[in-house]
XYZ file of C-alpha atoms in Angstrom:
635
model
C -12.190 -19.523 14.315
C -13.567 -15.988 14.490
C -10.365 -13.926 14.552
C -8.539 -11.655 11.929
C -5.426 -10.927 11.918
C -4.559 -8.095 9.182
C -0.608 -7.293 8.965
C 1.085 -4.835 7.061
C 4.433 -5.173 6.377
C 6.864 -1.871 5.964
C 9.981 -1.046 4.979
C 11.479 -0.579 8.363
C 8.430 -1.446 10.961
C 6.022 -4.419 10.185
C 2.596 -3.448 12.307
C -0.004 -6.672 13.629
C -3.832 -5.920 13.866
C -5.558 -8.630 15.608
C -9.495 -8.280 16.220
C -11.151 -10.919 17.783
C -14.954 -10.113 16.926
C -14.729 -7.107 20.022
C -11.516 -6.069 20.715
C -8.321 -5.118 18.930
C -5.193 -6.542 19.950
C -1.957 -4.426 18.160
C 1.747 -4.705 18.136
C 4.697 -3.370 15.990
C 8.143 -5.115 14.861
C 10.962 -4.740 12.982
C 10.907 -5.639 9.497
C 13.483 -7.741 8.430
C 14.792 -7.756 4.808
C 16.812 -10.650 4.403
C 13.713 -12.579 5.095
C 10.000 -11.094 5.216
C 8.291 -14.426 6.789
C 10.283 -13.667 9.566
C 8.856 -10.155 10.643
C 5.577 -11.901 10.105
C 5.745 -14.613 12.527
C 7.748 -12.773 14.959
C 4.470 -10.352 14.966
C 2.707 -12.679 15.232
C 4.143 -13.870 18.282
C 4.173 -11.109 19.857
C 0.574 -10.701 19.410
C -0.340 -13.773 21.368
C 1.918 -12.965 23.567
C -0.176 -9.849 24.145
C -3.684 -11.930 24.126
C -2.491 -14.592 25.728
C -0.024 -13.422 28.794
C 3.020 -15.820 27.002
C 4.145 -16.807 23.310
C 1.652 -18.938 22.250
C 1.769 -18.666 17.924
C -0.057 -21.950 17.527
C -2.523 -21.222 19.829
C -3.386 -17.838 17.725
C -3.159 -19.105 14.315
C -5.789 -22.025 14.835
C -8.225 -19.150 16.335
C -7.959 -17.656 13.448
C -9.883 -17.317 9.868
C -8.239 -15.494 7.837
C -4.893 -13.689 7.799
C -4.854 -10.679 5.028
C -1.665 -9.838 4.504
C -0.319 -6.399 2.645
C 3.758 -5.911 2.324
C 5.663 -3.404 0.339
C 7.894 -5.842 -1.164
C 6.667 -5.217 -4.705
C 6.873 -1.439 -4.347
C 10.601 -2.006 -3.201
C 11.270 -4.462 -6.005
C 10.260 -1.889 -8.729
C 12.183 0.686 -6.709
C 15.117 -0.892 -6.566
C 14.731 -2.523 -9.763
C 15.066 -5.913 -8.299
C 13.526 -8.760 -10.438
C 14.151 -10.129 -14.052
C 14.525 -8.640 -17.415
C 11.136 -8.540 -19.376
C 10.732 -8.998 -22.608
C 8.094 -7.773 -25.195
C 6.716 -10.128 -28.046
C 3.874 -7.705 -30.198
C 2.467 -7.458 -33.708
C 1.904 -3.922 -33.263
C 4.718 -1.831 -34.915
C 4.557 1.564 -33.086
C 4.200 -0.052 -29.495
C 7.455 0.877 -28.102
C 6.748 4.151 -29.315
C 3.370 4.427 -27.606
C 4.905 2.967 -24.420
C 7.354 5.524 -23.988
C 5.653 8.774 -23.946
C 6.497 10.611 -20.774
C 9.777 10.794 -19.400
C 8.666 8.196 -16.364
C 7.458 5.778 -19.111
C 11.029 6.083 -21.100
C 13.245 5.615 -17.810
C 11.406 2.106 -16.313
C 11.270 0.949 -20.021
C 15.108 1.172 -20.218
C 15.732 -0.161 -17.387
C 12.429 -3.447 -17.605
C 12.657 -3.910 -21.193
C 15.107 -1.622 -23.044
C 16.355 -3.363 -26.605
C 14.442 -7.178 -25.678
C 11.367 -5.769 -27.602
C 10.098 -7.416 -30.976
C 7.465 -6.810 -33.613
C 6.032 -9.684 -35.433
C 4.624 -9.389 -38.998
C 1.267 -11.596 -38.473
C 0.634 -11.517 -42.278
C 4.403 -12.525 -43.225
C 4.406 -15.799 -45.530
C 6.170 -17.888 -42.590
C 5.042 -16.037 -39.246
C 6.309 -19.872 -36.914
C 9.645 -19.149 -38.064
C 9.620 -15.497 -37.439
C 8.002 -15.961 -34.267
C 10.628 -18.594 -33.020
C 13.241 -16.755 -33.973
C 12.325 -13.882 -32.396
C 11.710 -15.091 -28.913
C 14.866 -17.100 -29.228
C 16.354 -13.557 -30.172
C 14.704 -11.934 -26.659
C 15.736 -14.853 -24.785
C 19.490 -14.330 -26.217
C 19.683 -10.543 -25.213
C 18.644 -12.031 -21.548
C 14.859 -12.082 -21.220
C 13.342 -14.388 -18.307
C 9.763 -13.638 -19.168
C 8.428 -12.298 -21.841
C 5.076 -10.480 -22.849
C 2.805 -10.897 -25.555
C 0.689 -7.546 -26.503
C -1.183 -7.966 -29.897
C -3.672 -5.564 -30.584
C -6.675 -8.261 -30.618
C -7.462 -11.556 -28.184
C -7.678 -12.980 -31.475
C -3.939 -12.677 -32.459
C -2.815 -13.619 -28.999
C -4.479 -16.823 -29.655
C -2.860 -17.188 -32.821
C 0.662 -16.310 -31.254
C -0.261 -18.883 -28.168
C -0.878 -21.946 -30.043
C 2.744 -21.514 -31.790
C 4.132 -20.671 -29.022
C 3.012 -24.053 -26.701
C 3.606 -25.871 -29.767
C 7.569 -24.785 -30.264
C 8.411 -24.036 -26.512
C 6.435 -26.922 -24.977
C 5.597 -25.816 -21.004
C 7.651 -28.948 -19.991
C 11.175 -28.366 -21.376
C 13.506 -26.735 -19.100
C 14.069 -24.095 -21.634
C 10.604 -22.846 -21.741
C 9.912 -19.238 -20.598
C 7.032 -17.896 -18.843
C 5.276 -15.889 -21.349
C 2.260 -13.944 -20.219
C -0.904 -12.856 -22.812
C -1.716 -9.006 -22.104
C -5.356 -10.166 -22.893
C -5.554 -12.486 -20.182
C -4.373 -9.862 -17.722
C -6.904 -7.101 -18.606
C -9.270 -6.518 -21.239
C -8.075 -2.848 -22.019
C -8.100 -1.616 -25.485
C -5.857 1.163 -24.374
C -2.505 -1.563 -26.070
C 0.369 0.708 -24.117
C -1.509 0.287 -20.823
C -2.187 -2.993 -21.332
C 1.240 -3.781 -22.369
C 2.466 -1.898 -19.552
C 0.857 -3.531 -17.102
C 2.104 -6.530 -18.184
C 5.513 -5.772 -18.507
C 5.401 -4.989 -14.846
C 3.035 -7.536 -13.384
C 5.805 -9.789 -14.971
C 8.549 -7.842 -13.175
C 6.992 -8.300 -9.428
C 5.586 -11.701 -10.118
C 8.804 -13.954 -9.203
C 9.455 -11.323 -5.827
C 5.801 -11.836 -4.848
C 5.555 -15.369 -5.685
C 8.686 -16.337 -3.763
C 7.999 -14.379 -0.494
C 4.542 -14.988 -0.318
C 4.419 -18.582 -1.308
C 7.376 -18.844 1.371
C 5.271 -17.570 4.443
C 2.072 -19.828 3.079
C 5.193 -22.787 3.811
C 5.862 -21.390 7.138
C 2.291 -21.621 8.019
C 1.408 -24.737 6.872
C 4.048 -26.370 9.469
C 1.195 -25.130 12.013
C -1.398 -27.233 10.058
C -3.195 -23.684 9.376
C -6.657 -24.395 7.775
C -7.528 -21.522 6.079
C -4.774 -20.181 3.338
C -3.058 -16.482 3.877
C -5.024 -13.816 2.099
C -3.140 -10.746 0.002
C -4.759 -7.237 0.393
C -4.848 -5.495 -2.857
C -4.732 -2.294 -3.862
C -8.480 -1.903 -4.880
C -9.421 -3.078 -1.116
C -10.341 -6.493 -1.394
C -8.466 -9.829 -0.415
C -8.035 -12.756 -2.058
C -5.846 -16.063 -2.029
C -2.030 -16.318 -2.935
C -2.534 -18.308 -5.473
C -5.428 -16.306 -7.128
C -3.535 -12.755 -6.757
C -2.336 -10.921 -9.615
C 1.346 -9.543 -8.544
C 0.329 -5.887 -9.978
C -2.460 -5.548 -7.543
C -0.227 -5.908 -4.503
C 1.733 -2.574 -5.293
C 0.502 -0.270 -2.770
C -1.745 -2.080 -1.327
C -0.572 -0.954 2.437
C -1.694 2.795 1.518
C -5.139 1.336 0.541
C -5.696 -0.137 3.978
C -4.890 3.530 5.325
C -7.927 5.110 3.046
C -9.822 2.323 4.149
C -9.678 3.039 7.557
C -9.551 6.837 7.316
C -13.283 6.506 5.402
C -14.157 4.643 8.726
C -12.798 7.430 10.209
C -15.099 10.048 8.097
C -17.940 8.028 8.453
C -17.888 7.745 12.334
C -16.690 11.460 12.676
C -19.043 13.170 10.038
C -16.051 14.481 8.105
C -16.894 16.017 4.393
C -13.219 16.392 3.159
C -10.549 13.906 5.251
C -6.699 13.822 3.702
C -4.897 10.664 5.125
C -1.410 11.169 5.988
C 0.234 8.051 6.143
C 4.373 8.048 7.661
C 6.357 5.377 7.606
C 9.524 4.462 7.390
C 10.416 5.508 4.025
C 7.517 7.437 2.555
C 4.682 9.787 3.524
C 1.351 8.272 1.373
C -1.577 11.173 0.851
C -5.133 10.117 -0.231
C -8.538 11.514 -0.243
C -11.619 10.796 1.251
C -15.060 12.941 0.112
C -17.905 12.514 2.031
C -16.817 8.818 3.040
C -15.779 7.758 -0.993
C -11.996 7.052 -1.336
C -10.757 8.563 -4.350
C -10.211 6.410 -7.151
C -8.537 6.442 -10.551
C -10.248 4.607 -13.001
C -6.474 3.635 -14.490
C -3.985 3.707 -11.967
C -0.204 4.908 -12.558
C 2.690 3.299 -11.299
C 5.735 5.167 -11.022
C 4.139 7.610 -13.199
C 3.145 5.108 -15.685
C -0.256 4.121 -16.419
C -2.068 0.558 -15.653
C -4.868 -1.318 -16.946
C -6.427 -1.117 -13.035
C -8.566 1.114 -10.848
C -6.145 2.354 -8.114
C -7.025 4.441 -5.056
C -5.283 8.087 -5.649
C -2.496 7.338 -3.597
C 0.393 10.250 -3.811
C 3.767 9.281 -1.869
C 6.458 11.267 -0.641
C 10.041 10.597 0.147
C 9.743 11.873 3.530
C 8.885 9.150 6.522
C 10.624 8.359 9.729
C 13.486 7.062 8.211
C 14.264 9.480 5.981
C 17.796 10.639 5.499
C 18.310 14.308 6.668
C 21.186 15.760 5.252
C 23.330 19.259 3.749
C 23.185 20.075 0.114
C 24.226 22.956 -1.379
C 24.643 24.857 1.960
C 20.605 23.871 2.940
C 19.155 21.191 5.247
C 17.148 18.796 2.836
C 14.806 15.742 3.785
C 14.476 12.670 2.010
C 14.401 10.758 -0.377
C 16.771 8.372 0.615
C 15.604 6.302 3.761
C 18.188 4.410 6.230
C 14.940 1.545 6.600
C 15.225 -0.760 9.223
C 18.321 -1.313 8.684
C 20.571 0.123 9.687
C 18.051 2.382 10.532
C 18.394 5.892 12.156
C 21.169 6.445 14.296
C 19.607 5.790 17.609
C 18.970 2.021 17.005
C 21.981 1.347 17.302
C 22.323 -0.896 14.303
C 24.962 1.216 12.914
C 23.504 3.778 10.532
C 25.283 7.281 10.226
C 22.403 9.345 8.941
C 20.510 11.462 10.358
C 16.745 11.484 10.993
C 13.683 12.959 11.987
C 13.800 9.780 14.285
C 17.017 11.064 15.801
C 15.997 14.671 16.291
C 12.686 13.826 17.519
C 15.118 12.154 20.416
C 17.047 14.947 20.687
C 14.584 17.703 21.564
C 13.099 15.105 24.519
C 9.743 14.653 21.923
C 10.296 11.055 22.185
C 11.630 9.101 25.551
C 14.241 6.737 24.546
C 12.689 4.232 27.542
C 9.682 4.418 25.686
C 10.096 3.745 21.883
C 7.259 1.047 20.911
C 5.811 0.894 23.834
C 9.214 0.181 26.203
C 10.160 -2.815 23.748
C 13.351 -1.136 22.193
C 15.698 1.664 23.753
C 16.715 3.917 21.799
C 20.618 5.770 21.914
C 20.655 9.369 22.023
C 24.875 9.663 22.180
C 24.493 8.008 18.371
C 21.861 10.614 17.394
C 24.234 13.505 19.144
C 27.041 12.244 17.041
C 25.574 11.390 13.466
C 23.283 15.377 13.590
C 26.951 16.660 14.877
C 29.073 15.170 12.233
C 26.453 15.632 9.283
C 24.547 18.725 10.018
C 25.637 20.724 12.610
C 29.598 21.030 11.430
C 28.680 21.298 7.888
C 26.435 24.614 8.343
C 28.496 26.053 10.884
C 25.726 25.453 13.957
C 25.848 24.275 17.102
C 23.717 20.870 18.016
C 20.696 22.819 19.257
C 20.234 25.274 16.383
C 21.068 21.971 14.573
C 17.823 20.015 15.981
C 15.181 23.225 15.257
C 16.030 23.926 11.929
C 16.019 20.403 10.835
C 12.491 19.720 12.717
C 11.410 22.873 10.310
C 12.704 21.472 7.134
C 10.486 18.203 7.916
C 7.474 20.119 8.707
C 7.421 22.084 5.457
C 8.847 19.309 3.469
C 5.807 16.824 4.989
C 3.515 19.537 3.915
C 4.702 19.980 0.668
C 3.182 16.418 0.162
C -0.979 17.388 0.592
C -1.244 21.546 0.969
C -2.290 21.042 -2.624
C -5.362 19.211 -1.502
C -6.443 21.407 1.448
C -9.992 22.665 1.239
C -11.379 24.769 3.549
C -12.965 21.961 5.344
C -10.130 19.746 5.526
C -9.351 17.702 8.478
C -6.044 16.046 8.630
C -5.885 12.448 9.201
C -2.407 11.510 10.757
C -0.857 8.620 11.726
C 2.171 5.613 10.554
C 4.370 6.029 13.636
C 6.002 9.182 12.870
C 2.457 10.824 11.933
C 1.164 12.063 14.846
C 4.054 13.583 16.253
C 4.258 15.704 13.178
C 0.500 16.402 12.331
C 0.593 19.568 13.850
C 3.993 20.727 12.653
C 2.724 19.730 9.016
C -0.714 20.980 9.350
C 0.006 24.490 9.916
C 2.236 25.748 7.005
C -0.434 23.981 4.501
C -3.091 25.467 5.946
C -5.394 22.781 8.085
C -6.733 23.879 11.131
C -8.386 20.493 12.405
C -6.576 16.998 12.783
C -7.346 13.795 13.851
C -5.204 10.861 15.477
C -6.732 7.171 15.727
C -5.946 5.555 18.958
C -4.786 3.343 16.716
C -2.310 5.387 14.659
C 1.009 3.583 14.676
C -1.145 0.365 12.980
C -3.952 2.139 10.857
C -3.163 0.778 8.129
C -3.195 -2.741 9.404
C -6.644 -1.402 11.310
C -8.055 -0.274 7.721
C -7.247 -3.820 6.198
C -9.808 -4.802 8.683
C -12.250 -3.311 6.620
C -11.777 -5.269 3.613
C -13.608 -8.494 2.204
C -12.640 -11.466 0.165
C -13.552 -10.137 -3.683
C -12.964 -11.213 -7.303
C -13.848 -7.839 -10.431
C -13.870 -9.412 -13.960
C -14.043 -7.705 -17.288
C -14.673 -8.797 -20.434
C -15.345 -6.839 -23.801
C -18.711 -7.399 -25.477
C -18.379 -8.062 -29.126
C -21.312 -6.598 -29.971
C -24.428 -4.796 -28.095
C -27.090 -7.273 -28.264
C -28.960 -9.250 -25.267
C -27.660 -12.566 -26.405
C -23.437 -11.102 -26.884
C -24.560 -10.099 -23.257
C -25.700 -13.207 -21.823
C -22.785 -15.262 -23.260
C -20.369 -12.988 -21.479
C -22.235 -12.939 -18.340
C -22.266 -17.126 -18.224
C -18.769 -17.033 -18.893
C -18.022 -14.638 -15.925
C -20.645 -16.663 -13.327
C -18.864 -20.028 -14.445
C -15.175 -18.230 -14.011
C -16.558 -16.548 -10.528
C -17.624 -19.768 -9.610
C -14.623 -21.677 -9.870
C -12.562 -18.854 -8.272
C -14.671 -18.644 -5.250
C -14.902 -22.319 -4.611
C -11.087 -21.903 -4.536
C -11.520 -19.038 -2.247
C -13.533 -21.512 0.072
C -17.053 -20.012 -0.574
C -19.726 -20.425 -2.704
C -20.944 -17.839 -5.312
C -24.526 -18.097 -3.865
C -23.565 -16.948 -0.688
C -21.505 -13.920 -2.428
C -22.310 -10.202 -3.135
C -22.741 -10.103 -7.168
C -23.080 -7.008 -8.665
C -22.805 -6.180 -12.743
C -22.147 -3.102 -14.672
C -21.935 -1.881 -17.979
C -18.481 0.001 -18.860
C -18.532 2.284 -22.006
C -14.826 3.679 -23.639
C -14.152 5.442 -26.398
C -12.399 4.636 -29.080
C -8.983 5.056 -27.092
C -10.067 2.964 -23.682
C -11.174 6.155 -22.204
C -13.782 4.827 -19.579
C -17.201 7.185 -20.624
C -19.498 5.895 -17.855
C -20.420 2.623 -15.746
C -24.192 1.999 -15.475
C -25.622 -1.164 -13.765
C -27.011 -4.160 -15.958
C -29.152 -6.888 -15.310
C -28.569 -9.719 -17.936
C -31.388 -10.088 -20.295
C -31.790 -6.195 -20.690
C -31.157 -4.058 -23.846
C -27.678 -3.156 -23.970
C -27.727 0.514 -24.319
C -25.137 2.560 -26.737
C -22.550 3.562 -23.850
C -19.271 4.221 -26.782
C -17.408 2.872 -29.160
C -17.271 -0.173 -27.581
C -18.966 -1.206 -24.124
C -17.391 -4.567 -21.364
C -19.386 -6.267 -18.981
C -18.165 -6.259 -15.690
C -19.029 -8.304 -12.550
C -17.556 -8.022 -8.585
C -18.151 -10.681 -6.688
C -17.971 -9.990 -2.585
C -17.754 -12.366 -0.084
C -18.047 -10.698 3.231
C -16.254 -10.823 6.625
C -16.971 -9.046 9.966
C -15.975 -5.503 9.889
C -15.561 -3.620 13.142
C -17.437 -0.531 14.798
C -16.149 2.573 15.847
C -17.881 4.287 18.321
C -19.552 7.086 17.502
C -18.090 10.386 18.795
C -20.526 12.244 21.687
C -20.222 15.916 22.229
C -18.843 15.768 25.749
C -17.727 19.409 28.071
C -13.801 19.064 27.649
C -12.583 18.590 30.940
C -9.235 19.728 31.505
C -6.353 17.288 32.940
C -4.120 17.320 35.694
C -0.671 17.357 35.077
C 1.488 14.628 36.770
C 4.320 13.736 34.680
C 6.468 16.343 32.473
C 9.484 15.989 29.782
C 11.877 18.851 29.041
C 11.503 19.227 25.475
C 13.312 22.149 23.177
C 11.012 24.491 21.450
C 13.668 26.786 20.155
C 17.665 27.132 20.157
C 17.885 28.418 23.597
C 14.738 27.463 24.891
C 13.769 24.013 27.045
C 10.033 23.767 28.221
C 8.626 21.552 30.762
C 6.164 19.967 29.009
C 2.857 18.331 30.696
C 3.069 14.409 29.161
C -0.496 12.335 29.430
C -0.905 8.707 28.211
C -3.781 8.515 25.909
C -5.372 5.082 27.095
C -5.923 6.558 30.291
C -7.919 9.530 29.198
C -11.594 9.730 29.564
C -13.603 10.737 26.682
C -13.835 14.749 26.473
C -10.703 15.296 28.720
C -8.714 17.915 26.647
C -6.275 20.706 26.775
C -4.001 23.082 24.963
C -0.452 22.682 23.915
C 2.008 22.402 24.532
C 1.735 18.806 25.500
C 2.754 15.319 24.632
C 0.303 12.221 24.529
C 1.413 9.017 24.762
C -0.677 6.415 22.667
C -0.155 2.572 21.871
C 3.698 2.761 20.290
C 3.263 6.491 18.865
C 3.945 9.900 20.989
C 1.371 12.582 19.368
C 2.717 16.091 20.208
C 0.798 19.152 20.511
C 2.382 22.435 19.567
C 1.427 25.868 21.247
C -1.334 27.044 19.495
C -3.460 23.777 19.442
C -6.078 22.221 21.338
C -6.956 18.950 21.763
C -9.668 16.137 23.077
C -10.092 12.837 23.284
C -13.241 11.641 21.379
C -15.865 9.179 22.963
C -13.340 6.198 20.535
C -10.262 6.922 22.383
C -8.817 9.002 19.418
C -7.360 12.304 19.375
C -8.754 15.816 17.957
C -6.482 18.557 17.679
C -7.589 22.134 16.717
C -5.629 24.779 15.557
C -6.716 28.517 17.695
C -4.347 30.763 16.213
């Protein structure tokens, strides 16, 4: 049982990663809403049909160790506002106030918590009554969960032991109430609330898909439990997830794998550009560190948790292109898989990059993912007709160019504020690499780079992740012995959680550090701490924090060898439309079947595992000693 399978589930395609020790085995399907498991296992399938010459899902899942598992579902939830109505239970007065401070914050508190917020009065001469009446109150005005924020541990505790004693956990009535302590140990009370209020918001979405596909594979008698990839790059069980660390988790895996990337390739400043469906996702690597925030924002409002500096985009594959206001404008609304653009033929009546990618003969409609579904270019001719073309007075062909512009300078309107003059474009999702170039040269990059595996790199990058556990907990005073007692309550809590994980702490990375904030949360600096040392003065108040690694088999890439390009012969050839009244036969050359160093100049399409990477006049490329694609920029 030495395979991984990593799998990261979309909004429109759902991509399968599986490595075996050596080799990669990859695939792409459909996402399907009305029931996520079902993407999963029909990837699945597909992947050992792949491995194994016929469908053989059994076969594949007992090879296995470990499936880590990322899905936008939560992301979608909060997006669509789909889950239950929080409410907030808090002896702090101004809360609401200090949770609402930014225009973002005011909008997703209307529409999470809006009027089911209450203050108690801790010191009032009959706080049990108060306290019942007031969650009965929250409960009344249609709360399903509700959130206690106090400003100390101490005064949750207080709140908790009324609360189990006057809602007992066993009475149908009971509500799942959630202690802001227990979730993070942030002084910072409007973070902490907030994240909170929407951990408790994803939870029931998360619980119920995830919990469902853990069903599905337990009919194969699957040993080892499914893993969920977070969003600070670790895994860990379903049942020992938090909900709030799956959001974004997908665009981790991508940074993951483009620090690989950096590492391999000697790249000082790499930007990941990430396209799916529904979004374009922009991150930063610096000399092989992903960026990090030491408190994360969601939806433009601020968490207790480290997230990776993830920046999305309403731009992707999927992304509605459409006339407003007399101009061609891309995004934000996506058609997802379904009904998808135009030219799946599942009914959709948008128009999308998809379709006009189609259109101008960039992408073969006997070829989409890898010859597996055929695509319908009549549909596309229609919907860009009816939508675009009519409305602005053009005909189809001036139609297609000046929409593939808008989507150029709209995707590069999503990192030219991060170019450097080092900067090497990392590009890839399934609609990356035929629009690296395109992107790349209104913001200014001269040098990109396209994994072999592109249309799965964020599934690849997952593959670089390890089962982990990061605890914090505040230190009530600085002395060696407050120290010690909060480092044998972490060991004995890491412990338990790993056992659960199936390992043993012993055989785990441990590391500890020292966190000192300010008076307002503000991290001031992390220092590493061995217990029994003085605890040095670090801010007003100082945690104790230990990450606990166990760690799985991460794969090589190949390091890249200086080779002579060698030029390539041209054999096959598509027509495709580089202006209104201009076709151009265009050499085409499948990627997998280029030696290392072979290289050429656009224009020219490559054809790699379920992507088509186009190179616009202007460019060069070569294929590096890994099998992945280097384009250069001569003008």
């Amino acid at each position: 049982m030495d395979t991984l399978i990593n799998i990261d589930n979309g909004g429109t395609l759902t991509d399968i990663c599986v490595w075996d020790g050596g080799d990669f085995t990859f695939t792409k399907t459909l996402t399907t809403p009305h029931d996520l498991s079902q993407c999963l296992f029909d990837g699945i399938e597909k992947a050992s049909t792949a491995l194994y010459g016929a469908p053989d899902t059994e076969r594949l899942l007992h090879a296995t160790q470990h499936i880590r598992y990322s899905t936008t579902q939560g992301t979608n939830a909060l997006v669509e506002r789909r889950g239950p109505m929080i409410g907030v239970l808090t002896s702090i007065p101004d809360l609401a106030t200090g949770m609402k401070t930014t225009p973002d914050e005011e909008h997703l508190f209307a529409s999470l918590v809006d009027d089911r917020f209450a203050v108690v009065d801790l010191a009032g001469d009959d706080v049990e009554f108060e306290v019942v009446q007031l969650v009965n109150r929250l409960a009344t005005l249609g709360a399903a969960r509700v959130v206690v924020a106090c400003a100390t541990s101490e005064e949750e505790r207080a709140l908790r032991s009324i609360l189990l004693r006057k809602f007992p956990r066993h009475l149908l009535g009971s509500i799942p109430l959630i202690y802001s302590w227990d979730l993070a140990g942030d002084r910072n009370a409007p973070r902490r609330a907030w994240s909170c209020v929407i951990n408790s918001f994803l939870h029931p979405t998360m619980e119920r898909f995830l919990y469902g596909a853990e069903h599905r594979l337990s009919t194969y008698r699957v040993a080892n439990p499914l893993l969920v990839y977070r969003n600070d790059g670790a895994s860990s069980r379903v049942a020992k997830s938090v909900a709030l660390k799956t959001y974004s988790s997908g665009p981790r895996g991508g940074l993951e794998g483009t620090a690989a990337l950096a590492r391999t390739y000697g790249l000082s400043h790499t930007l990941m550009m990430d396209i799916g469906g529904t979004t374009t996702d922009v991150g930063t690597v610096t000399d092989e560190a992903i960026h990090v925030d030491e408190h994360g924002t969601i939806r433009g409002v601020p968490i207790s948790y480290p997230m990776s500096n993830v920046h999305s985009k309403g731009v992707g594959g999927s992304s509605v292109i459409s006339v407003q206001d007399g101009k061609i404008v891309v995004g934000p609304r996506s058609v997802g898989a379904a009904p998808g653009p135009a030219c799946f033929g599942f009914g959709g009546r948008d128009a999308t990059i998809t379709d006009v990618n189609l259109l101008l003969g960039i992408l073969d409609a006997n070829t989409y993912m890898d010859g597996t579904f055929t695509l319908d270019p009549q549909r596309s001719r229609q919907v860009v007709t009816a939508t675009i073309a009519q409305p602005l007075g053009l005909t189809l062909e001036e139609a297609l160019v000046q929409m593939e512009q808008a989507y150029f300078v709209a995707l590069a309107g999503a990192f030219s504020h991060l170019v450097g003059p080092d900067t090497t474009l990392a590009a890839f999702g399934g609609a990356g690499p035929m629009s690296a170039a395109g992107a790349a040269r209104p913001a200014g990059v001269k040098h990109v780079l396209i994994p072999q595996m592109a249309a799965v790199f964020s599934a690849f990058g997952i593959a670089f992740s390890d089962i982990g556990k990061t605890y914090e907990v505040e230190l009530t005073e600085l002395t060696t012995a407050a120290a010690q007692q909060v480092h044998d309550t972490l060991v004995a809590r890491a412990e338990r959680d790993m056992f659960q994980e199936g390992y043993a702490l012993g055989d785990c990375d441990t590391s500890w550090q020292l966190t000192g904030e300010d008076a307002a949360g503000a991290v001031l600096k992390r220092i590493p701490y061995a217990v029994g040392e003085p605890v040095p003065a670090t801010g007003a108040r100082a945690s104790l924090q230990l990450t606990v690694t166990a760690r799985l088999p991460h794969p090589d890439i190949r390091a890249d060898v200086e080779v002579p390009v060698t030029p390539i012969a041209v054999t096959t050839t598509r027509q495709v439309r580089s202006a209104a009244d201009t076709v151009d036969e265009v050499p085409v050359h499948v990627l997998t079947e280029l030696a290392p160093g072979a290289g050429g100049s656009g224009p020219a399409l490559i054809e790699g595992p379920f992507f088509t990477a186009r190179v616009l006049p202007g460019w060069d490329f070569r294929v590096t000693a890994a099998g992945d694609l280097f384009l250069t920029d001569t003008l």
